[in-house]
Every structure is written in C-alpha cells, then in structure tokens.
XYZ file of N, CA and C in Angstrom:
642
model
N -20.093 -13.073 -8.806
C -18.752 -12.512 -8.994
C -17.768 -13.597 -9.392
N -16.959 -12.997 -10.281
C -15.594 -14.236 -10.856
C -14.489 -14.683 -9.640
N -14.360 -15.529 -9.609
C -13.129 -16.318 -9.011
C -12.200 -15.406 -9.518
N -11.121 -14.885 -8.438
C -9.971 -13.655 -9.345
C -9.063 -14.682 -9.755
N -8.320 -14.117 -11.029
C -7.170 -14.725 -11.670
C -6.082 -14.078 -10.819
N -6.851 -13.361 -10.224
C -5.443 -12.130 -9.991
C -5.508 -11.715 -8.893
N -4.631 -11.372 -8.216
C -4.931 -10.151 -7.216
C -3.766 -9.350 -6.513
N -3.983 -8.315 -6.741
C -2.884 -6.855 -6.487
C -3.209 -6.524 -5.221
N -2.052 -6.078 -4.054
C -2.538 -5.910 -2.940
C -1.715 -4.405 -2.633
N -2.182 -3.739 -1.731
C -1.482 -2.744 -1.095
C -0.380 -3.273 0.012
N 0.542 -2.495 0.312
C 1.670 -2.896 1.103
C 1.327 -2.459 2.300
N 1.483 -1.217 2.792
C 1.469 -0.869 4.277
C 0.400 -0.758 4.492
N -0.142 -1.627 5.706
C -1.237 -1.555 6.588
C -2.252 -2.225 5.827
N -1.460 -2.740 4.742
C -2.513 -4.169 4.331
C -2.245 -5.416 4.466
N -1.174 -5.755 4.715
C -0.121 -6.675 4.212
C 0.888 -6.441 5.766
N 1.492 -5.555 6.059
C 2.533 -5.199 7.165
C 1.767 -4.110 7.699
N 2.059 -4.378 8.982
C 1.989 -2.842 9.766
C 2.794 -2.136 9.923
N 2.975 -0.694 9.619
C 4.254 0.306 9.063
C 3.755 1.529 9.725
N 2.299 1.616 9.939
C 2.045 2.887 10.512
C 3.034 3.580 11.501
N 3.737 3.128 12.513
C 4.203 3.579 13.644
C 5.639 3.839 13.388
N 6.137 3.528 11.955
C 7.408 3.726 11.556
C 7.420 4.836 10.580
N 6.127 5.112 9.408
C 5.973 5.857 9.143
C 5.699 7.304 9.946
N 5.073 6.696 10.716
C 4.307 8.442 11.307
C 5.798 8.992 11.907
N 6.512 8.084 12.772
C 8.195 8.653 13.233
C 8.871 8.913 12.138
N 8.958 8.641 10.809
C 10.229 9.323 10.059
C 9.236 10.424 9.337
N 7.916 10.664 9.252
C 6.811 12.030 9.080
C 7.462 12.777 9.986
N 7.374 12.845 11.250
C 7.370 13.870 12.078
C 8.977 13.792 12.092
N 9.691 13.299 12.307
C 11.368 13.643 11.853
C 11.662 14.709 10.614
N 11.052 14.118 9.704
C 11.250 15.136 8.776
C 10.507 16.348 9.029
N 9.239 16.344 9.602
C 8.269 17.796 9.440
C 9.016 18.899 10.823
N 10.039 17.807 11.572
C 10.691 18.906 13.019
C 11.433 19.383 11.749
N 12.587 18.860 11.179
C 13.992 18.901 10.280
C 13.341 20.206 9.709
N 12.035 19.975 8.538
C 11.810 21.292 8.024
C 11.069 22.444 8.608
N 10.728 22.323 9.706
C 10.136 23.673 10.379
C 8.877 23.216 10.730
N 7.779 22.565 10.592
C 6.470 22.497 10.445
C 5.980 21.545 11.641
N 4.928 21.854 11.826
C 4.234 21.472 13.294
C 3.987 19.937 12.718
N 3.947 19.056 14.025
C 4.412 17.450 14.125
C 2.687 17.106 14.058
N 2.586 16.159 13.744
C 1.223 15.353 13.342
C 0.806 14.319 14.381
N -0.370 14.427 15.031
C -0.282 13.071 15.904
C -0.661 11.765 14.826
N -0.720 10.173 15.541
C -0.818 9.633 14.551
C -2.318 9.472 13.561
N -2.696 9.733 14.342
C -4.293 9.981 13.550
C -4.251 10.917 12.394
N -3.458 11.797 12.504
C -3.126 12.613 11.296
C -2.537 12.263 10.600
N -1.242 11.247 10.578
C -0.352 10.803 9.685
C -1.361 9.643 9.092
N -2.290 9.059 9.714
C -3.026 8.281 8.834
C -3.787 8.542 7.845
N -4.587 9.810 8.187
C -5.165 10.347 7.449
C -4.982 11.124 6.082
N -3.542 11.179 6.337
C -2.673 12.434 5.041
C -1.961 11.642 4.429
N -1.176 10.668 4.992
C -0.270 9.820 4.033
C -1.087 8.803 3.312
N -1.312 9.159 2.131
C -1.832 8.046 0.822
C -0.959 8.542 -0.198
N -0.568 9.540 -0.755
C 0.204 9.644 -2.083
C 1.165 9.231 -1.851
N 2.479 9.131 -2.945
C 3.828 8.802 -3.094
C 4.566 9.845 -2.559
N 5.710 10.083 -2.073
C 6.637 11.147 -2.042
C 6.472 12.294 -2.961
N 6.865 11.460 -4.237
C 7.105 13.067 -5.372
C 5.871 13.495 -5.602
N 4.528 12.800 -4.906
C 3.212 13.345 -4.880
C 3.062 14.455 -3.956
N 3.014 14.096 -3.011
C 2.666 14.343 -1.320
C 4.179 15.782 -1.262
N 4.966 15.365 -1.154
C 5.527 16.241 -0.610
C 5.660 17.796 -1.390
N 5.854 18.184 -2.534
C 5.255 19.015 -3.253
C 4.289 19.819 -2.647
N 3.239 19.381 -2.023
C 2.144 19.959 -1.607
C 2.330 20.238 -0.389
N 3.420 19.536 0.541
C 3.694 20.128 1.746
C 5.172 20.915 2.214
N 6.090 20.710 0.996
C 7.620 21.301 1.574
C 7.525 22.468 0.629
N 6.513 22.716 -0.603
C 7.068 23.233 -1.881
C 8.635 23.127 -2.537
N 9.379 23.916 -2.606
C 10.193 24.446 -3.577
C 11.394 23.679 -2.556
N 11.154 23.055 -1.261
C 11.928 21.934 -0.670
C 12.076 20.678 -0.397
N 10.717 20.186 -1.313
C 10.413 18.945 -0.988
C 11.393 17.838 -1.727
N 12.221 18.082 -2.366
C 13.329 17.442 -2.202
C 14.598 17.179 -1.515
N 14.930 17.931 -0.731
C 15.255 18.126 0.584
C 14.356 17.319 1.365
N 13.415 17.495 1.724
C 12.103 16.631 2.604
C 12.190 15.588 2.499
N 12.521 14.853 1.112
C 12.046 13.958 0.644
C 13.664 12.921 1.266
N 14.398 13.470 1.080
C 15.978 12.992 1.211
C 15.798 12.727 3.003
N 15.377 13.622 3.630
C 15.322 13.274 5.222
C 14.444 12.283 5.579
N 13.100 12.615 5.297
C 12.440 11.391 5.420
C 12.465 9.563 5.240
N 13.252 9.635 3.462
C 14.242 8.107 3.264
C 14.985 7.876 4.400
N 16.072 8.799 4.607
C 17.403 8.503 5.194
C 16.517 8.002 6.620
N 16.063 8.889 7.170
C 15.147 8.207 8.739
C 14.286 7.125 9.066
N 13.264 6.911 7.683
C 12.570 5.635 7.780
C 13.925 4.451 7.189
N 14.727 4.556 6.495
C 15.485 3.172 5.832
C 16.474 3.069 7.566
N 16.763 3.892 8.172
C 17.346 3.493 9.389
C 16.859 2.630 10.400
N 14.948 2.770 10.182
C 14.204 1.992 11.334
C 13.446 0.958 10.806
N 13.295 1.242 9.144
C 12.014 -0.115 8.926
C 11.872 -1.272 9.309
N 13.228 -1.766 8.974
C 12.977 -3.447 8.341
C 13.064 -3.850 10.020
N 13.588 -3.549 11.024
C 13.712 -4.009 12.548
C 11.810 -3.488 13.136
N 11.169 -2.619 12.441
C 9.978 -2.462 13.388
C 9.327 -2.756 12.702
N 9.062 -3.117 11.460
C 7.774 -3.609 10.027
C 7.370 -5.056 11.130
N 6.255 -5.393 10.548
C 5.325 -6.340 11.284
C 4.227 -6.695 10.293
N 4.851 -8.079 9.950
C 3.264 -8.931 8.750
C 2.209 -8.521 10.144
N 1.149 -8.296 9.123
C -0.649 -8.378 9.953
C -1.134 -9.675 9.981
N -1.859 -9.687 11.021
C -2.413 -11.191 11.169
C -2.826 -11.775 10.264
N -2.820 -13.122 10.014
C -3.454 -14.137 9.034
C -2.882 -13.773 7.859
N -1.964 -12.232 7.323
C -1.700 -12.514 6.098
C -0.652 -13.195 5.139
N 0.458 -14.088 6.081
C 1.137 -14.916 5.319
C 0.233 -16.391 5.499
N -0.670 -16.629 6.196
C -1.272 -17.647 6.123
C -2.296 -17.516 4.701
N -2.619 -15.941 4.120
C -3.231 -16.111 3.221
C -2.638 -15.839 1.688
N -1.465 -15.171 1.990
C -0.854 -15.329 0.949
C -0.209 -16.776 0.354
N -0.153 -17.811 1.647
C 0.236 -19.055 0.883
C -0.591 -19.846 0.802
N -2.107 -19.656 0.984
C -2.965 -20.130 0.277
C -3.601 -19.815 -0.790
N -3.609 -18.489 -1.149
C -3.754 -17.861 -2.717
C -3.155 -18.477 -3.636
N -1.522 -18.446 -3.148
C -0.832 -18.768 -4.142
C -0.505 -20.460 -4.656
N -1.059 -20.560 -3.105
C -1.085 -22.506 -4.020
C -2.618 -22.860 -4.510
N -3.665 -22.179 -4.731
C -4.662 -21.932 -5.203
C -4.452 -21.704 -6.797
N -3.257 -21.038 -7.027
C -2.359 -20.914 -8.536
C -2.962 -19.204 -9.343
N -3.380 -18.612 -8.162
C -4.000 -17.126 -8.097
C -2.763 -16.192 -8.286
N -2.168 -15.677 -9.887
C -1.433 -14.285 -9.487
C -1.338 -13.466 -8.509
N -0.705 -12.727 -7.749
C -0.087 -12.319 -6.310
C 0.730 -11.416 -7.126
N -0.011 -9.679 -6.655
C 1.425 -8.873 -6.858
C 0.981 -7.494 -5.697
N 2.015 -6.776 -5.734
C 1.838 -5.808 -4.613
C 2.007 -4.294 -5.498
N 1.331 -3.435 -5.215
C 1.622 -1.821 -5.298
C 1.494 -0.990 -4.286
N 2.738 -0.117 -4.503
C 2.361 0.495 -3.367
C 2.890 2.223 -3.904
N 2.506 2.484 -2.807
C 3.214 4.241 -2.953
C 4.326 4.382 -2.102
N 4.967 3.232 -1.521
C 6.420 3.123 -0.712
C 7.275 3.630 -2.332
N 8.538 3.830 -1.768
C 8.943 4.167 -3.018
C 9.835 2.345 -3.405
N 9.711 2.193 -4.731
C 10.244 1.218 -5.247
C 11.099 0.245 -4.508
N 12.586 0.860 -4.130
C 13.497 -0.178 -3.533
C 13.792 -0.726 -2.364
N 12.427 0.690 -1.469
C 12.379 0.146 -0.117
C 11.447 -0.343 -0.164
N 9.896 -0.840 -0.732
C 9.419 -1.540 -0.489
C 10.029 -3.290 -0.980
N 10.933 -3.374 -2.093
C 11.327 -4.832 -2.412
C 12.333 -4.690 -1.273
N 12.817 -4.278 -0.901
C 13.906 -4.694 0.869
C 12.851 -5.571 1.396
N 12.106 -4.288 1.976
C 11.033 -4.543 2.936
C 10.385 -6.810 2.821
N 9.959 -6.549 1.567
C 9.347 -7.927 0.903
C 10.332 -8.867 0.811
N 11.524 -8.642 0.538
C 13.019 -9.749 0.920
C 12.864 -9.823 2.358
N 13.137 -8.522 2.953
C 13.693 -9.188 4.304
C 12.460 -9.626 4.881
N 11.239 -10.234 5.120
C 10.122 -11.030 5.815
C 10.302 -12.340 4.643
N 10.891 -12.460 3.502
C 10.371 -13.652 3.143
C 9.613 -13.555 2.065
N 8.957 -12.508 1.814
C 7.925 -12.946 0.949
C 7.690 -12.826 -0.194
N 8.805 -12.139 -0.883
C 9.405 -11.589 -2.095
C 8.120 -12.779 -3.115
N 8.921 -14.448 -2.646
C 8.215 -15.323 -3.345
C 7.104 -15.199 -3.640
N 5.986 -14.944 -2.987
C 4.364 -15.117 -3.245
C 4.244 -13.991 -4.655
N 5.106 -13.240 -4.903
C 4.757 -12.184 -5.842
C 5.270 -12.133 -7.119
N 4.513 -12.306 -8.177
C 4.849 -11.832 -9.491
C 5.410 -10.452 -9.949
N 4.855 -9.595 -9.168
C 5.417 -8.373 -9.157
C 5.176 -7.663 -8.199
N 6.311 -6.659 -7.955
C 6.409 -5.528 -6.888
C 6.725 -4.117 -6.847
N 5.416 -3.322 -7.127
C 5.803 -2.569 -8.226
C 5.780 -0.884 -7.113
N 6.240 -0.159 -6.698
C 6.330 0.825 -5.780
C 6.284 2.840 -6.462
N 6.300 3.116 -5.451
C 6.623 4.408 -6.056
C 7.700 4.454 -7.124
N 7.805 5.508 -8.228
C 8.718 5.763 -9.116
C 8.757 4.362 -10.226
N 8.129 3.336 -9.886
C 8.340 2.004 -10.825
C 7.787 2.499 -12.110
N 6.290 2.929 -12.276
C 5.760 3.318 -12.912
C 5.971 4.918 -13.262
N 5.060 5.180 -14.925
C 5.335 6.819 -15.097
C 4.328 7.848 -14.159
N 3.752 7.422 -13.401
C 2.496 7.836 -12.636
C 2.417 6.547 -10.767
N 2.166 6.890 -9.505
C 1.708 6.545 -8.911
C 0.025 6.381 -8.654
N 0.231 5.729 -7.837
C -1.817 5.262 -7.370
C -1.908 6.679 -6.838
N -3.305 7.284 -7.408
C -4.401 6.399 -7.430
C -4.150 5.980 -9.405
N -3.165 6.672 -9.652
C -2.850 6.223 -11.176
C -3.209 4.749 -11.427
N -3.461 4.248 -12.372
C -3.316 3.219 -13.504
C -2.354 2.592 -13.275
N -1.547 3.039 -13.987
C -0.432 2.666 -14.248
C 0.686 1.611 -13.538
N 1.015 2.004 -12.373
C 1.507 0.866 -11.429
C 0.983 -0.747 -11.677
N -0.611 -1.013 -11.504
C -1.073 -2.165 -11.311
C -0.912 -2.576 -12.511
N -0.808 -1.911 -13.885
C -1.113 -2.347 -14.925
C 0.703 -3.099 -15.214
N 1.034 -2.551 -14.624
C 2.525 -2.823 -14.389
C 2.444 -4.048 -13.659
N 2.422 -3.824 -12.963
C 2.077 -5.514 -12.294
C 1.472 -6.807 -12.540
N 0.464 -6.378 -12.934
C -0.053 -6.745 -13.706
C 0.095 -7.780 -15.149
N 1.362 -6.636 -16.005
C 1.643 -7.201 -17.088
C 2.710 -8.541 -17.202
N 3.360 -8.156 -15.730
C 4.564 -9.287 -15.745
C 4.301 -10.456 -15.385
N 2.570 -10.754 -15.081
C 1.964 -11.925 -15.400
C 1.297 -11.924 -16.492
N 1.193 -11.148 -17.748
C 0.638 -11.345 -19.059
C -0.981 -11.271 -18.522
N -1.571 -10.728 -17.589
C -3.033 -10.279 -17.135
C -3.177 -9.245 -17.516
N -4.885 -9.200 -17.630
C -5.612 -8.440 -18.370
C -6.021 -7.623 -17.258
N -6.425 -6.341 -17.013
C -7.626 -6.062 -16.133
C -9.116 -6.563 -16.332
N -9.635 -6.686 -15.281
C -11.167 -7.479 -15.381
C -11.745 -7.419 -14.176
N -12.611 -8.357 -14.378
C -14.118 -8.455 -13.285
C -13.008 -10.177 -12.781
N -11.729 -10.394 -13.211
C -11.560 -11.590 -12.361
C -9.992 -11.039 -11.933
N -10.090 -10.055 -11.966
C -8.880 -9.411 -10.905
C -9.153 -8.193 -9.797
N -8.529 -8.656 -8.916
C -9.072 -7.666 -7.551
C -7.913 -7.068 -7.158
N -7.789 -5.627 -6.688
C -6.985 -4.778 -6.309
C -7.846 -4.679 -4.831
N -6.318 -4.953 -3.643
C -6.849 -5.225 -2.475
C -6.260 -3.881 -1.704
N -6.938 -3.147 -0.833
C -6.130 -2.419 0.148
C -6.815 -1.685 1.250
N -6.162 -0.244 2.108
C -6.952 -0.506 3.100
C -7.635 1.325 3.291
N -7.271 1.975 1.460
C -7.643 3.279 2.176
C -8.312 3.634 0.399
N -8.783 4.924 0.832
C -9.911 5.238 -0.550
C -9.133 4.994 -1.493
N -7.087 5.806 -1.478
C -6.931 5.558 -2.602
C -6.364 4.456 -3.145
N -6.395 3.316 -2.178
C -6.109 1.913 -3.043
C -7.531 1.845 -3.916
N -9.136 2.318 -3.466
C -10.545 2.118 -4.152
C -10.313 2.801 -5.311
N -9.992 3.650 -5.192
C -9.468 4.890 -6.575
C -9.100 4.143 -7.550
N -7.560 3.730 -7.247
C -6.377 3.185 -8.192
C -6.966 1.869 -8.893
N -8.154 0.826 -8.141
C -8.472 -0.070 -8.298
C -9.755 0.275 -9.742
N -10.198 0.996 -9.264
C -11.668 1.705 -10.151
C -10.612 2.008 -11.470
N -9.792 2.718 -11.475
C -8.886 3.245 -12.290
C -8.497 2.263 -13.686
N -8.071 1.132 -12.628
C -7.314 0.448 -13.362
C -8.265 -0.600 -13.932
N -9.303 -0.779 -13.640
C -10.289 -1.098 -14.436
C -10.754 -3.120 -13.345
N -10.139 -2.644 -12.262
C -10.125 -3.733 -11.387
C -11.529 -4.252 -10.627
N -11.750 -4.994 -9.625
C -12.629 -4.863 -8.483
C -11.742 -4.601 -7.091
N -12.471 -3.335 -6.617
C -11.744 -2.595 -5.920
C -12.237 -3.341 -4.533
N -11.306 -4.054 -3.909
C -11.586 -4.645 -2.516
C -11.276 -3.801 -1.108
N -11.757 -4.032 -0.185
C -11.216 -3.021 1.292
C -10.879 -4.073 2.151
N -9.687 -3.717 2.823
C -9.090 -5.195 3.448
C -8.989 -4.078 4.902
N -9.644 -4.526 5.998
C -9.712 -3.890 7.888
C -10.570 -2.249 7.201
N -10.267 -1.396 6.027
C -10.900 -0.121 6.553
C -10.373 0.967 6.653
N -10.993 1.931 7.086
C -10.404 2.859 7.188
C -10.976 3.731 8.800
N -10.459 4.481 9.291
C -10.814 5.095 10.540
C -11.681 6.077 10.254
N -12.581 6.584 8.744
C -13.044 7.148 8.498
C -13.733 7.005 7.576
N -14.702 5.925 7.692
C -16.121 5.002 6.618
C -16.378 5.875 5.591
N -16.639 7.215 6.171
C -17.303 8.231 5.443
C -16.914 8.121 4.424
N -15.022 8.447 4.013
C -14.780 9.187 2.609
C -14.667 7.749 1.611
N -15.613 6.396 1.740
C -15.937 5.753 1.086
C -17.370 5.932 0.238
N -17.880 6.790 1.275
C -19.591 7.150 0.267
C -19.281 7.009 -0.839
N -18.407 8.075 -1.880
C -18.216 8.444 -2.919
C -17.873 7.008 -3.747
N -17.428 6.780 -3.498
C -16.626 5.134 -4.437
C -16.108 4.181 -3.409
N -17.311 3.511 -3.407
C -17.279 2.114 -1.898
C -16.280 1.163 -2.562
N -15.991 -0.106 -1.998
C -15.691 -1.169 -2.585
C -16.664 -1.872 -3.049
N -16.160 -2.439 -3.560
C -17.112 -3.599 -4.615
C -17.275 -4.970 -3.323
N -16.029 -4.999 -2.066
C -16.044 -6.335 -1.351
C -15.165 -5.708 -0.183
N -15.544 -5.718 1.035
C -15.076 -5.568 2.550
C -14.667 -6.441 3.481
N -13.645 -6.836 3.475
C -12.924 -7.563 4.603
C -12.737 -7.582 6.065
N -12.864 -7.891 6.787
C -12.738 -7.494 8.420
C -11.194 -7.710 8.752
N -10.554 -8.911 7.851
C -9.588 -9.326 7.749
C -8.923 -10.631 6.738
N -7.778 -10.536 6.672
C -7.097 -11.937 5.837
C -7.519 -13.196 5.586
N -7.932 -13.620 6.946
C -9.087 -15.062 6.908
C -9.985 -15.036 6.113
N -10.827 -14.050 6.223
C -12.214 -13.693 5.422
C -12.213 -13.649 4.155
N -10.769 -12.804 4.326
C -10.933 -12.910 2.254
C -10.526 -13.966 1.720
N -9.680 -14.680 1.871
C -9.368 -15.853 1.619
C -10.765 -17.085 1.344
N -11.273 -16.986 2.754
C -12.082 -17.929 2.955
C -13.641 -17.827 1.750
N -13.645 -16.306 1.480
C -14.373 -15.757 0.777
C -13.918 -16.004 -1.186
N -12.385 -16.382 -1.275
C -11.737 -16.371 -2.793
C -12.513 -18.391 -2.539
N -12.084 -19.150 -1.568
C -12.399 -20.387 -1.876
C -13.766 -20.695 -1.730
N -14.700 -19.507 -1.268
C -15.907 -20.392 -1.862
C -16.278 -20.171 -2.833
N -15.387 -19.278 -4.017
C -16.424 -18.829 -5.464
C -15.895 -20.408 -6.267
C-alpha cells in the first residue's frame, strides 16, 4: 500500500467526541416536534446523513422547522461539551509535520463545524474544512472530499485515505475514489460486510504509527 499524500478525516466521533451533544439537541428537537425520544444507541445508529438529508425523511413537509430547532439547541451547547479523542491531536501534529495533506468532511453543517475546529485550535492542521451544504451533494456523496481535496491541488488515489468511524464515511471514501479507512468502529461490525475498509484502526496511535512505517 502507498504512503498517503493525503488524508481526509471525519469530524464527529473521529476526531472529537460529539455524540452526547448530538443525541441532546436530537431529542430536543424530536420532543419540540412531537416524536418519541431516541436512547443513545439509537441516535448513533441513525445519525450519518446531513440535515437537509436526514431530516426530510423524518419531519417531512417540517423538516425545516426541525432543522432550525435542532441548530439553535446544539450551537447553544457544543463548543463548552465537544472533546478531542485520545491521541488525536498528538496525531494530527505528526501527520502534518510528516508534510501529509490534512483535511476534514463532515455532515456537521459547514459553519458549525469550522467554529467547532477554531475554537480547539485546530483549524491549522487543515487544508480544508469542508461540512454540510459546502458542497452540491453531502457524504456518502463525492463531492465534499473532492472539495477538499482540490484546495490542495490532489488527485484521488491509492495514496489518499478517507478516515472515519461509520459505513458512511466507507461509502463516501469508495465513492470518491479513495482508500476507505475505519478509525475505533462501529457498535455494529455487521453493516461493514457489504463494503469493509480497506485499513482498521483501534485508534489514533495506530494509525499514525501504521502511516510511518510505509
């Protein structure tokens, strides 16, 4: 396998832990619109699309409304409960003095995930930060990474890796013509049968330790 030129990472719960802020402004919004509350095992399991993805399929003909409660409740709590995951600013500043492109996608929507990446600091390690609505399409779309992608003048290849921690970061990665990496997993191995990763992480150390021995 190639030494990556590149590498695109997922944001929440790859990079930061957000689960426990997400699943509270989920169930804020799902009391607000009428609909029975999710424990968190469920909010893990359902939240992978973007907003103007996801909610469509759960508010219909209100999910803009939905969509407006949910912002307003998570931008009130993020940036005080968000939490880097272990080892990963220790590995983001060894990537990057390695001289390895560094960019992030996510399905956060656009301006709260660059808050999010200002306020810890880490804005720096990244060439690009590319979120919901950035692109004409979200992940598991194309499009985003290729976005990211471009604002380092990179190609997709066998020496760029799209990193994250659920099928549809594997999707978006396959998509985009990447090597689709799994960074901790998922609580449910299974719905990897279909399209595994190409490379499995236990954690940040590993992959790292795993980019410096190619």
């Amino acid at each position: 396998m190639s030494r990556p030129r590149a590498i695109i990472f997922d944001w929440d719960n790859t990079l930061v832990d957000t689960w426990p802020t997400i699943h509270e402004a989920t169930n804020h919004c799902r009391l607000a619109m009428g609909h029975e509350l999710w424990t968190i095992d469920e909010t893990k399991a359902r939240v992978r699309l973007s907003l103007r993805e996801a909610f469509p399929l759960y508010y219909g003909d209100r999910w803009e409304e939905a969509r407006d409660i949910y912002i307003s409740h998570y931008a009130a709590i993020h940036l005080e409960r968000m939490c880097p995951l272990p080892g990963c600013l220790d590995m983001l500043e060894a990537l990057a003095a390695e001289g390895i492109y560094l960019g992030v996608v996510s399905n956060k929507t656009g301006d709260v995930l660059r808050r999010e990446a200002e306020h810890i600091g880490w804005s720096r390690y990244f060439g690009a930060i590319i979120g919901a609505g950035d692109a004409a399409r979200d992940k598991p779309a194309p499009e985003p990474v290729l976005l990211a992608l471009a604002a380092g003048r990179i190609a997709p290849g066998e020496d760029v890796w799209f990193v994250g921690d659920t099928v549809t970061d594997i999707e978006c990665a396959v998509a985009a013509g990447c090597v689709p990496v799994l960074l901790y997993g998922s609580v449910d191995a299974s719905e990897f049968i279909r399209l595994p990763p190409r490379l499995r992480f236990a954690d940040a150390s590993g992959l790292y330790d795993h980019v410096r021995g190619l």
